[in-house]
PDB file of C-alpha atoms (C1' of nucleotides) in Angstrom:
ATOM      1  CA  MET Z 791     -10.327   4.303 -26.479  1.00  0.00           C
ATOM      2  CA  THR Z 792     -12.988   1.670 -25.676  1.00  0.00           C
ATOM      3  CA  LYS Z 793     -14.505   3.559 -22.656  1.00  0.00           C
ATOM      4  CA  GLY Z 794     -15.793   1.336 -19.866  1.00  0.00           C
ATOM      5  CA  ASN Z 795     -14.702  -2.067 -21.082  1.00  0.00           C
ATOM      6  CA  ALA Z 796     -12.072  -2.473 -18.415  1.00  0.00           C
ATOM      7  CA  PHE Z 797     -14.166  -5.608 -17.921  1.00  0.00           C
ATOM      8  CA  ASP Z 798     -12.503  -7.017 -21.014  1.00  0.00           C
ATOM      9  CA  PRO Z 799      -9.400  -8.791 -19.578  1.00  0.00           C
ATOM     10  CA  ASN Z 800      -7.494  -7.846 -22.805  1.00  0.00           C
ATOM     11  CA  CYS Z 801      -8.178  -4.025 -22.168  1.00  0.00           C
ATOM     12  CA  PRO Z 802      -4.959  -2.423 -21.379  1.00  0.00           C
ATOM     13  CA  THR Z 803      -6.772  -0.371 -18.810  1.00  0.00           C
ATOM     14  CA  ARG Z 804      -6.760  -3.595 -16.800  1.00  0.00           C
ATOM     15  CA  LEU Z 805      -3.056  -3.683 -16.853  1.00  0.00           C
ATOM     16  CA  VAL Z 806      -2.809  -0.290 -15.712  1.00  0.00           C
ATOM     17  CA  LEU Z 807      -5.578  -0.950 -12.858  1.00  0.00           C
ATOM     18  CA  ASP Z 808      -3.561  -3.837 -11.623  1.00  0.00           C
ATOM     19  CA  ARG Z 809      -0.629  -1.578 -11.102  1.00  0.00           C
ATOM     20  CA  ILE Z 810      -2.138   1.228  -9.442  1.00  0.00           C
ATOM     21  CA  GLY Z 811      -4.600  -1.049  -7.618  1.00  0.00           C
ATOM     22  CA  ASP Z 812      -1.431  -2.250  -5.760  1.00  0.00           C
ATOM     23  CA  LYS Z 813      -1.177  -1.582  -2.207  1.00  0.00           C
ATOM     24  CA  TRP Z 814       2.402  -0.581  -2.105  1.00  0.00           C
ATOM     25  CA  THR Z 815       2.383   1.606  -5.318  1.00  0.00           C
ATOM     26  CA  VAL Z 816      -0.387   3.761  -3.746  1.00  0.00           C
ATOM     27  CA  LEU Z 817       1.754   4.343  -0.574  1.00  0.00           C
ATOM     28  CA  VAL Z 818       4.753   5.090  -2.588  1.00  0.00           C
ATOM     29  CA  VAL Z 819       2.984   7.680  -4.696  1.00  0.00           C
ATOM     30  CA  LEU Z 820       1.677   9.281  -1.601  1.00  0.00           C
ATOM     31  CA  ASN Z 821       5.122   9.367  -0.033  1.00  0.00           C
ATOM     32  CA  LEU Z 822       6.940  10.681  -3.138  1.00  0.00           C
ATOM     33  CA  CYS Z 823       4.413  13.439  -3.771  1.00  0.00           C
ATOM     34  CA  GLN Z 824       6.270  15.451  -1.359  1.00  0.00           C
ATOM     35  CA  GLY Z 825       9.603  15.205  -3.408  1.00  0.00           C
ATOM     36  CA  PRO Z 826      12.337  12.631  -4.070  1.00  0.00           C
ATOM     37  CA  MET Z 827      13.257  10.100  -1.900  1.00  0.00           C
ATOM     38  CA  ARG Z 828      15.761   7.420  -0.825  1.00  0.00           C
ATOM     39  CA  PHE Z 829      15.221   3.705  -0.549  1.00  0.00           C
ATOM     40  CA  THR Z 830      15.696   3.411   3.034  1.00  0.00           C
ATOM     41  CA  GLN Z 831      13.743   6.588   3.726  1.00  0.00           C
ATOM     42  CA  LEU Z 832      10.998   5.100   1.592  1.00  0.00           C
ATOM     43  CA  LYS Z 833      11.168   1.795   3.430  1.00  0.00           C
ATOM     44  CA  ASP Z 834      11.240   3.465   7.022  1.00  0.00           C
ATOM     45  CA  GLN Z 835       8.004   5.691   6.075  1.00  0.00           C
ATOM     46  CA  ILE Z 836       6.128   2.821   4.650  1.00  0.00           C
ATOM     47  CA  GLY Z 837       5.538   0.505   7.526  1.00  0.00           C
ATOM     48  CA  GLY Z 838       5.572  -3.096   6.899  1.00  0.00           C
ATOM     49  CA  VAL Z 839       7.223  -3.137   3.549  1.00  0.00           C
ATOM     50  CA  THR Z 840      10.092  -5.599   2.922  1.00  0.00           C
ATOM     51  CA  PRO Z 841      13.002  -4.505   0.921  1.00  0.00           C
ATOM     52  CA  LYS Z 842      12.271  -7.132  -1.772  1.00  0.00           C
ATOM     53  CA  VAL Z 843       8.743  -6.244  -2.396  1.00  0.00           C
ATOM     54  CA  LEU Z 844       9.611  -2.313  -2.329  1.00  0.00           C
ATOM     55  CA  THR Z 845      12.226  -2.960  -4.911  1.00  0.00           C
ATOM     56  CA  GLN Z 846       9.748  -4.913  -7.084  1.00  0.00           C
ATOM     57  CA  THR Z 847       7.271  -2.128  -6.582  1.00  0.00           C
ATOM     58  CA  LEU Z 848       9.803   0.596  -7.514  1.00  0.00           C
ATOM     59  CA  ARG Z 849      11.147  -1.210 -10.543  1.00  0.00           C
ATOM     60  CA  ALA Z 850       7.876  -1.829 -11.660  1.00  0.00           C
ATOM     61  CA  MET Z 851       6.812   1.724 -11.408  1.00  0.00           C
ATOM     62  CA  ALA Z 852       9.827   2.786 -13.234  1.00  0.00           C
ATOM     63  CA  ARG Z 853       9.151   0.595 -16.095  1.00  0.00           C
ATOM     64  CA  ASP Z 854       5.629   1.968 -16.139  1.00  0.00           C
ATOM     65  CA  GLY Z 855       6.814   5.581 -16.408  1.00  0.00           C
ATOM     66  CA  LEU Z 856       5.726   6.519 -12.902  1.00  0.00           C
ATOM     67  CA  LEU Z 857       8.923   7.516 -11.364  1.00  0.00           C
ATOM     68  CA  THR Z 858      12.762   7.763 -12.183  1.00  0.00           C
ATOM     69  CA  ARG Z 859      15.494   5.919 -10.296  1.00  0.00           C
ATOM     70  CA  HIS Z 860      18.631   8.155  -9.921  1.00  0.00           C
ATOM     71  CA  VAL Z 861      21.783   6.470  -8.811  1.00  0.00           C
ATOM     72  CA  PHE Z 862      24.609   8.647  -7.287  1.00  0.00           C
ATOM     73  CA  ALA Z 863      27.983   7.424  -7.640  1.00  0.00           C
ATOM     74  CA  GLU Z 864      28.524   8.093  -4.024  1.00  0.00           C
ATOM     75  CA  VAL Z 865      29.602   6.007  -0.964  1.00  0.00           C
ATOM     76  CA  PRO Z 866      27.572   5.030   0.910  1.00  0.00           C
ATOM     77  CA  PRO Z 867      25.454   4.460  -2.121  1.00  0.00           C
ATOM     78  CA  ARG Z 868      22.657   6.856  -2.831  1.00  0.00           C
ATOM     79  CA  VAL Z 869      19.565   6.100  -4.782  1.00  0.00           C
ATOM     80  CA  GLU Z 870      16.798   8.784  -5.197  1.00  0.00           C
ATOM     81  CA  TYR Z 871      13.383   7.775  -6.539  1.00  0.00           C
ATOM     82  CA  GLU Z 872      11.307  10.746  -8.018  1.00  0.00           C
ATOM     83  CA  LEU Z 873       7.910  10.804  -9.471  1.00  0.00           C
ATOM     84  CA  THR Z 874       7.674  11.775 -13.013  1.00  0.00           C
ATOM     85  CA  GLU Z 875       4.886  14.122 -14.186  1.00  0.00           C
ATOM     86  CA  LEU Z 876       2.869  11.110 -15.062  1.00  0.00           C
ATOM     87  CA  GLY Z 877       3.360   9.865 -11.395  1.00  0.00           C
ATOM     88  CA  HIS Z 878       2.401  13.125 -10.252  1.00  0.00           C
ATOM     89  CA  SER Z 879      -0.707  12.926 -12.066  1.00  0.00           C
ATOM     90  CA  LEU Z 880      -1.905  10.026 -10.090  1.00  0.00           C
ATOM     91  CA  ARG Z 881      -1.846  11.951  -6.840  1.00  0.00           C
ATOM     92  CA  ALA Z 882      -5.453  13.307  -7.334  1.00  0.00           C
ATOM     93  CA  PRO Z 883      -7.177  10.222  -8.049  1.00  0.00           C
ATOM     94  CA  ILE Z 884      -5.163   8.357  -5.226  1.00  0.00           C
ATOM     95  CA  GLN Z 885      -6.003  10.904  -2.909  1.00  0.00           C
ATOM     96  CA  ALA Z 886      -9.711  10.487  -3.543  1.00  0.00           C
ATOM     97  CA  ILE Z 887      -9.204   6.843  -2.768  1.00  0.00           C
ATOM     98  CA  THR Z 888      -7.466   7.404   0.411  1.00  0.00           C
ATOM     99  CA  ASP Z 889      -9.810  10.355   1.537  1.00  0.00           C
ATOM    100  CA  TRP Z 890     -12.552   7.950   0.977  1.00  0.00           C
ATOM    101  CA  ALA Z 891     -10.844   5.215   2.956  1.00  0.00           C
ATOM    102  CA  GLU Z 892     -10.222   7.651   5.772  1.00  0.00           C
ATOM    103  CA  GLU Z 893     -13.856   8.934   5.933  1.00  0.00           C
ATOM    104  CA  HIS Z 894     -15.619   5.697   5.821  1.00  0.00           C
ATOM    105  CA  VAL Z 895     -13.049   3.399   7.697  1.00  0.00           C
ATOM    106  CA  LEU Z 896     -15.486   3.434  10.781  1.00  0.00           C
ATOM    107  CA  GLN Z 897     -18.413   2.093   8.807  1.00  0.00           C
ATOM    108  CA  VAL Z 898     -16.476  -0.531   7.165  1.00  0.00           C
ATOM    109  CA  MET Z 899     -14.832  -1.747  10.527  1.00  0.00           C
ATOM    110  CA  ALA Z 900     -18.248  -1.543  12.166  1.00  0.00           C
ATOM    111  CA  SER Z 901     -19.795  -3.820   9.416  1.00  0.00           C
ATOM    112  CA  ARG Z 902     -16.740  -6.005   9.324  1.00  0.00           C
ATOM    113  CA  THR Z 903     -16.973  -6.851  13.133  1.00  0.00           C
ATOM    114  CA  GLY Z 904     -20.855  -7.163  12.959  1.00  0.00           C
ATOM    115  CA  THR Z 905     -21.430  -4.058  14.895  1.00  0.00           C
ATOM    116  CA  LEU Z 906     -24.441  -2.839  12.955  1.00  0.00           C
ATOM    117  CA  ASP Z 907     -24.988   0.376  14.879  1.00  0.00           C
ATOM    118  CA  GLN Z 908     -23.637   2.810  12.421  1.00  0.00           C
ATOM    119  CA  ASP Z 909     -26.152   5.520  11.496  1.00  0.00           C
ATOM    120  CA  GLU Z 910     -24.236   8.162   9.426  1.00  0.00           C
TER     121      GLU Z 910
ATOM    122  CA  MET B 782      -8.454  10.487  12.601  1.00  0.00           C
ATOM    123  CA  THR B 783      -4.837  10.292  12.290  1.00  0.00           C
ATOM    124  CA  LYS B 784      -4.793  11.824   8.807  1.00  0.00           C
ATOM    125  CA  GLY B 785      -2.168  10.596   6.461  1.00  0.00           C
ATOM    126  CA  ASN B 786      -0.647   7.856   8.381  1.00  0.00           C
ATOM    127  CA  ALA B 787      -1.956   5.166   6.184  1.00  0.00           C
ATOM    128  CA  PHE B 788       1.774   4.454   6.431  1.00  0.00           C
ATOM    129  CA  ASP B 789       1.295   2.812   9.601  1.00  0.00           C
ATOM    130  CA  PRO B 790       0.456  -0.774   8.915  1.00  0.00           C
ATOM    131  CA  ASN B 791      -1.743  -0.773  12.136  1.00  0.00           C
ATOM    132  CA  CYS B 792      -3.767   1.963  10.778  1.00  0.00           C
ATOM    133  CA  PRO B 793      -7.162   1.013   9.647  1.00  0.00           C
ATOM    134  CA  THR B 794      -7.097   2.820   6.584  1.00  0.00           C
ATOM    135  CA  ARG B 795      -4.664   0.329   5.383  1.00  0.00           C
ATOM    136  CA  LEU B 796      -7.146  -2.340   5.799  1.00  0.00           C
ATOM    137  CA  VAL B 797      -9.656  -0.309   3.676  1.00  0.00           C
ATOM    138  CA  LEU B 798      -7.151   0.262   1.187  1.00  0.00           C
ATOM    139  CA  ASP B 799      -6.323  -3.339   0.580  1.00  0.00           C
ATOM    140  CA  ARG B 800      -9.786  -3.964   0.111  1.00  0.00           C
ATOM    141  CA  ILE B 801     -10.601  -1.277  -2.376  1.00  0.00           C
ATOM    142  CA  GLY B 802      -7.120  -1.758  -4.062  1.00  0.00           C
ATOM    143  CA  ASP B 803      -8.316  -5.341  -4.925  1.00  0.00           C
ATOM    144  CA  LYS B 804      -8.752  -5.750  -8.745  1.00  0.00           C
ATOM    145  CA  TRP B 805     -12.025  -7.455  -8.706  1.00  0.00           C
ATOM    146  CA  THR B 806     -13.526  -5.181  -6.124  1.00  0.00           C
ATOM    147  CA  VAL B 807     -13.299  -2.126  -8.324  1.00  0.00           C
ATOM    148  CA  LEU B 808     -14.722  -3.913 -11.103  1.00  0.00           C
ATOM    149  CA  VAL B 809     -17.622  -5.354  -9.154  1.00  0.00           C
ATOM    150  CA  VAL B 810     -18.483  -1.785  -7.848  1.00  0.00           C
ATOM    151  CA  LEU B 811     -18.328  -0.451 -11.389  1.00  0.00           C
ATOM    152  CA  ASN B 812     -20.745  -3.136 -12.564  1.00  0.00           C
ATOM    153  CA  LEU B 813     -23.194  -2.874  -9.626  1.00  0.00           C
ATOM    154  CA  CYS B 814     -23.414   1.078 -10.019  1.00  0.00           C
ATOM    155  CA  GLN B 815     -25.800   0.438 -12.646  1.00  0.00           C
ATOM    156  CA  GLY B 816     -28.304  -1.621 -10.298  1.00  0.00           C
ATOM    157  CA  PRO B 817     -28.320  -5.109  -8.723  1.00  0.00           C
ATOM    158  CA  MET B 818     -27.079  -7.933 -10.625  1.00  0.00           C
ATOM    159  CA  ARG B 819     -26.842 -11.724 -10.282  1.00  0.00           C
ATOM    160  CA  PHE B 820     -23.852 -13.807  -9.922  1.00  0.00           C
ATOM    161  CA  THR B 821     -23.759 -15.294 -13.444  1.00  0.00           C
ATOM    162  CA  GLN B 822     -24.407 -11.815 -14.923  1.00  0.00           C
ATOM    163  CA  LEU B 823     -21.601 -10.457 -12.887  1.00  0.00           C
ATOM    164  CA  LYS B 824     -19.298 -13.343 -13.740  1.00  0.00           C
ATOM    165  CA  ASP B 825     -19.939 -12.839 -17.469  1.00  0.00           C
ATOM    166  CA  GLN B 826     -19.534  -9.062 -17.339  1.00  0.00           C
ATOM    167  CA  ILE B 827     -16.339  -9.274 -15.718  1.00  0.00           C
ATOM    168  CA  GLY B 828     -14.047 -10.955 -18.186  1.00  0.00           C
ATOM    169  CA  GLY B 829     -11.536 -13.408 -16.666  1.00  0.00           C
ATOM    170  CA  VAL B 830     -12.976 -13.904 -13.071  1.00  0.00           C
ATOM    171  CA  THR B 831     -13.373 -17.212 -11.830  1.00  0.00           C
ATOM    172  CA  PRO B 832     -16.318 -18.149  -9.644  1.00  0.00           C
ATOM    173  CA  LYS B 833     -14.315 -19.013  -6.883  1.00  0.00           C
ATOM    174  CA  VAL B 834     -12.568 -15.534  -6.740  1.00  0.00           C
ATOM    175  CA  LEU B 835     -15.558 -13.790  -7.545  1.00  0.00           C
ATOM    176  CA  THR B 836     -17.436 -15.561  -4.572  1.00  0.00           C
ATOM    177  CA  GLN B 837     -14.700 -14.585  -2.370  1.00  0.00           C
ATOM    178  CA  THR B 838     -14.494 -10.990  -3.603  1.00  0.00           C
ATOM    179  CA  LEU B 839     -18.453 -10.632  -3.157  1.00  0.00           C
ATOM    180  CA  ARG B 840     -18.327 -12.096   0.380  1.00  0.00           C
ATOM    181  CA  ALA B 841     -15.619  -9.885   1.530  1.00  0.00           C
ATOM    182  CA  MET B 842     -17.456  -6.872   0.144  1.00  0.00           C
ATOM    183  CA  ALA B 843     -20.647  -7.877   1.688  1.00  0.00           C
ATOM    184  CA  ARG B 844     -18.805  -8.378   5.050  1.00  0.00           C
ATOM    185  CA  ASP B 845     -17.314  -4.933   4.766  1.00  0.00           C
ATOM    186  CA  GLY B 846     -20.861  -3.431   4.113  1.00  0.00           C
ATOM    187  CA  LEU B 847     -20.283  -2.417   0.510  1.00  0.00           C
ATOM    188  CA  LEU B 848     -22.995  -4.620  -0.964  1.00  0.00           C
ATOM    189  CA  THR B 849     -25.765  -6.758   0.184  1.00  0.00           C
ATOM    190  CA  ARG B 850     -26.560 -10.504  -0.930  1.00  0.00           C
ATOM    191  CA  HIS B 851     -30.106 -11.217  -1.385  1.00  0.00           C
ATOM    192  CA  VAL B 852     -30.901 -14.936  -1.869  1.00  0.00           C
ATOM    193  CA  PHE B 853     -34.473 -15.677  -3.453  1.00  0.00           C
ATOM    194  CA  ALA B 854     -35.933 -18.951  -2.631  1.00  0.00           C
ATOM    195  CA  GLU B 855     -36.543 -20.009  -5.965  1.00  0.00           C
ATOM    196  CA  VAL B 856     -35.424 -22.563  -8.616  1.00  0.00           C
ATOM    197  CA  PRO B 857     -33.253 -22.131 -10.517  1.00  0.00           C
ATOM    198  CA  PRO B 858     -31.692 -20.267  -7.665  1.00  0.00           C
ATOM    199  CA  ARG B 859     -31.337 -16.621  -7.878  1.00  0.00           C
ATOM    200  CA  VAL B 860     -28.878 -14.404  -5.862  1.00  0.00           C
ATOM    201  CA  GLU B 861     -28.826 -10.768  -6.380  1.00  0.00           C
ATOM    202  CA  TYR B 862     -26.011  -8.464  -5.361  1.00  0.00           C
ATOM    203  CA  GLU B 863     -26.627  -4.776  -4.806  1.00  0.00           C
ATOM    204  CA  LEU B 864     -24.374  -2.031  -3.786  1.00  0.00           C
ATOM    205  CA  THR B 865     -25.259  -0.343  -0.326  1.00  0.00           C
ATOM    206  CA  GLU B 866     -25.139   3.344   0.121  1.00  0.00           C
ATOM    207  CA  LEU B 867     -21.536   2.691   1.169  1.00  0.00           C
ATOM    208  CA  GLY B 868     -20.664   0.846  -1.813  1.00  0.00           C
ATOM    209  CA  HIS B 869     -22.265   3.617  -3.835  1.00  0.00           C
ATOM    210  CA  SER B 870     -20.100   6.083  -2.238  1.00  0.00           C
ATOM    211  CA  LEU B 871     -17.149   4.460  -3.700  1.00  0.00           C
ATOM    212  CA  ARG B 872     -18.091   5.150  -7.054  1.00  0.00           C
ATOM    213  CA  ALA B 873     -16.762   8.481  -7.494  1.00  0.00           C
ATOM    214  CA  PRO B 874     -13.124   7.677  -6.204  1.00  0.00           C
ATOM    215  CA  ILE B 875     -12.952   4.648  -8.250  1.00  0.00           C
ATOM    216  CA  GLN B 876     -14.227   6.342 -11.287  1.00  0.00           C
ATOM    217  CA  ALA B 877     -11.355   8.816 -10.691  1.00  0.00           C
ATOM    218  CA  ILE B 878      -8.966   5.865 -10.714  1.00  0.00           C
ATOM    219  CA  THR B 879     -10.310   4.217 -13.990  1.00  0.00           C
ATOM    220  CA  ASP B 880     -10.439   7.664 -15.774  1.00  0.00           C
ATOM    221  CA  TRP B 881      -6.868   8.187 -14.918  1.00  0.00           C
ATOM    222  CA  ALA B 882      -6.183   4.713 -16.283  1.00  0.00           C
ATOM    223  CA  GLU B 883      -8.006   5.223 -19.523  1.00  0.00           C
ATOM    224  CA  GLU B 884      -6.332   8.573 -19.981  1.00  0.00           C
ATOM    225  CA  HIS B 885      -2.921   7.551 -19.238  1.00  0.00           C
ATOM    226  CA  VAL B 886      -2.908   3.920 -20.465  1.00  0.00           C
ATOM    227  CA  LEU B 887      -0.920   4.981 -23.706  1.00  0.00           C
ATOM    228  CA  GLN B 888       1.739   6.494 -21.907  1.00  0.00           C
ATOM    229  CA  VAL B 889       2.217   3.520 -19.519  1.00  0.00           C
ATOM    230  CA  MET B 890       2.258   1.178 -22.242  1.00  0.00           C
ATOM    231  CA  ALA B 891       4.819   3.215 -24.127  1.00  0.00           C
ATOM    232  CA  SER B 892       6.978   3.374 -21.178  1.00  0.00           C
ATOM    233  CA  ARG B 893       6.523  -0.351 -20.489  1.00  0.00           C
ATOM    234  CA  THR B 894       7.599  -1.365 -24.038  1.00  0.00           C
ATOM    235  CA  GLY B 895      10.552   1.024 -23.906  1.00  0.00           C
ATOM    236  CA  THR B 896       8.945   3.047 -26.612  1.00  0.00           C
ATOM    237  CA  LEU B 897       9.892   6.551 -25.400  1.00  0.00           C
ATOM    238  CA  ASP B 898       8.268   8.505 -28.043  1.00  0.00           C
ATOM    239  CA  GLN B 899       5.279   9.289 -26.254  1.00  0.00           C
ATOM    240  CA  ASP B 900       4.303  13.126 -26.472  1.00  0.00           C
ATOM    241  CA  GLU B 901       0.659  13.019 -25.349  1.00  0.00           C
TER     242      GLU B 901
ATOM    243  C1'  DA H 507     -37.828 -41.778 -19.923  1.00  0.00           C
ATOM    244  C1'  DG H 508     -33.477 -40.051 -20.308  1.00  0.00           C
ATOM    245  C1'  DT H 509     -30.612 -36.322 -20.638  1.00  0.00           C
ATOM    246  C1'  DA H 510     -29.317 -31.603 -20.874  1.00  0.00           C
ATOM    247  C1'  DA H 511     -29.444 -27.057 -19.165  1.00  0.00           C
ATOM    248  C1'  DC H 512     -29.662 -23.564 -15.646  1.00  0.00           C
ATOM    249  C1'  DC H 513     -27.747 -21.297 -11.535  1.00  0.00           C
ATOM    250  C1'  DA H 514     -24.858 -20.237  -7.700  1.00  0.00           C
ATOM    251  C1'  DG H 515     -21.545 -21.498  -6.222  1.00  0.00           C
ATOM    252  C1'  DT H 516     -17.598 -25.737  -4.069  1.00  0.00           C
ATOM    253  C1'  DA H 517     -13.788 -28.855  -4.422  1.00  0.00           C
ATOM    254  C1'  DT H 518      -9.372 -29.695  -5.748  1.00  0.00           C
ATOM    255  C1'  DC H 519      -5.058 -28.682  -7.301  1.00  0.00           C
ATOM    256  C1'  DC H 520      -1.139 -26.049  -8.959  1.00  0.00           C
ATOM    257  C1'  DA H 521       1.571 -21.836  -9.934  1.00  0.00           C
ATOM    258  C1'  DA H 522       2.426 -17.493  -8.899  1.00  0.00           C
ATOM    259  C1'  DT H 523       2.850 -13.849  -5.495  1.00  0.00           C
ATOM    260  C1'  DG H 524       4.046 -11.804  -0.944  1.00  0.00           C
ATOM    261  C1'  DG H 525       6.659 -11.836   3.028  1.00  0.00           C
ATOM    262  C1'  DA H 526      10.275 -12.896   6.607  1.00  0.00           C
ATOM    263  C1'  DT H 527      14.721 -13.319   7.437  1.00  0.00           C
ATOM    264  C1'  DA H 528      19.348 -13.354   6.346  1.00  0.00           C
ATOM    265  C1'  DC H 529      23.154 -11.996   3.830  1.00  0.00           C
ATOM    266  C1'  DC H 530      26.207  -9.055   0.403  1.00  0.00           C
ATOM    267  C1'  DG H 531      29.991  -5.291  -0.799  1.00  0.00           C
ATOM    268  C1'  DT H 532      32.065  -0.963   0.058  1.00  0.00           C
ATOM    269  C1'  DC H 533      33.573   2.457   2.575  1.00  0.00           C
ATOM    270  C1'  DG H 534      34.347   5.652   6.637  1.00  0.00           C
ATOM    271  C1'  DA H 535      34.121   6.324  11.515  1.00  0.00           C
ATOM    272  C1'  DA H 536      35.140   4.516  16.309  1.00  0.00           C
TER     273       DA H 536
ATOM    274  C1'  DT N 149      39.074  -4.472  13.523  1.00  0.00           C
ATOM    275  C1'  DT N 150      34.757  -4.243  13.751  1.00  0.00           C
ATOM    276  C1'  DC N 151      30.662  -1.780  13.403  1.00  0.00           C
ATOM    277  C1'  DG N 152      27.196   0.622  10.834  1.00  0.00           C
ATOM    278  C1'  DA N 153      25.162   3.014   6.658  1.00  0.00           C
ATOM    279  C1'  DC N 154      23.179   1.997   2.308  1.00  0.00           C
ATOM    280  C1'  DG N 155      20.708  -0.259  -1.296  1.00  0.00           C
ATOM    281  C1'  DG N 156      19.619  -3.690  -2.599  1.00  0.00           C
ATOM    282  C1'  DT N 157      19.843  -9.651  -3.155  1.00  0.00           C
ATOM    283  C1'  DA N 158      19.132 -14.762  -2.035  1.00  0.00           C
ATOM    284  C1'  DT N 159      16.411 -18.106  -0.037  1.00  0.00           C
ATOM    285  C1'  DC N 160      12.648 -20.041   1.862  1.00  0.00           C
ATOM    286  C1'  DC N 161       7.803 -20.800   3.010  1.00  0.00           C
ATOM    287  C1'  DA N 162       2.846 -19.476   3.669  1.00  0.00           C
ATOM    288  C1'  DT N 163      -0.835 -17.393   1.492  1.00  0.00           C
ATOM    289  C1'  DT N 164      -3.439 -16.231  -2.682  1.00  0.00           C
ATOM    290  C1'  DG N 165      -4.981 -16.320  -7.207  1.00  0.00           C
ATOM    291  C1'  DG N 166      -6.392 -18.989 -10.845  1.00  0.00           C
ATOM    292  C1'  DA N 167      -7.875 -23.199 -13.822  1.00  0.00           C
ATOM    293  C1'  DT N 168     -10.936 -26.874 -14.046  1.00  0.00           C
ATOM    294  C1'  DA N 169     -14.173 -29.916 -12.607  1.00  0.00           C
ATOM    295  C1'  DC N 170     -18.195 -31.036 -10.022  1.00  0.00           C
ATOM    296  C1'  DT N 171     -22.613 -30.569  -7.122  1.00  0.00           C
ATOM    297  C1'  DG N 172     -28.009 -30.554  -6.770  1.00  0.00           C
ATOM    298  C1'  DG N 173     -32.691 -29.411  -7.469  1.00  0.00           C
ATOM    299  C1'  DT N 174     -35.768 -28.475 -11.109  1.00  0.00           C
ATOM    300  C1'  DT N 175     -37.526 -27.691 -15.550  1.00  0.00           C
ATOM    301  C1'  DA N 176     -37.328 -28.174 -20.674  1.00  0.00           C
ATOM    302  C1'  DC N 177     -36.113 -30.679 -24.437  1.00  0.00           C
ATOM    303  C1'  DT N 178     -35.930 -35.150 -27.453  1.00  0.00           C
TER     304       DT N 178
END
DNA sequence: AGTAACCAGTATCCAATGGATACCGTCGAA
DNA sequence: TTCGACGGTATCCATTGGATACTGGTTACT
């Protein structure tokens, strides 16, 4: 459908782009690739995320069908988040982005600090 | 270097992730892939972006070495933005993301609206 | 002569978002 | 009895994003 006009703000692709463009979403996917995980575990893994924001992220991702939220009726409470098939399918493209980031971070940092002596 | 710990907030990969995770950055790259472009042209192509934000985005991208900003001493003024080699190298991973978005947007929308009758 | 348009932005203001911090209830362990 | 684990909320504030209006030099139009 309407290939390439993610430039149209009404294009649904933009909505999807907004979600997966989210910093935390990317990190959540990368974590959950390895299997289901609990809230606190996730929070500890992903440095710097506050519980509020993590909750928001997870809820939004669940709403979009990227992951499931499974509450166990236990005490202490246990909630597991697990990628859906859809969520798993995001892994490859996200990996492409993070690979790029890791590969080129030095160039970016060099450019950012005005050090223009990168010759790669 | 330190593969996989984009989870550490101090990891430079996070910084890069923040930039390329930016909605407008992605759209700018996609536009500039086809060749250099002027400010207004870019603004018109990318629906919904305000000049202030576009300026911010372009400046940040230039700072990070993703594109160059070429000012022509003409009147009316002309400023051309062009991807650097580094910027071009971002195309593939970004394309992977947008392709995913276009492929799965229906599933996401279906999940979002609660319509669970999506079966490919 | 006056005026409007072009271009690449600023300036200003307001709403939404992100993030820091503190707190909650339930239960078992010390 | 008080503490900690767990999975979050509640509250507050700073930063950001976005909408709208404006600038200035020149040329084209009326």
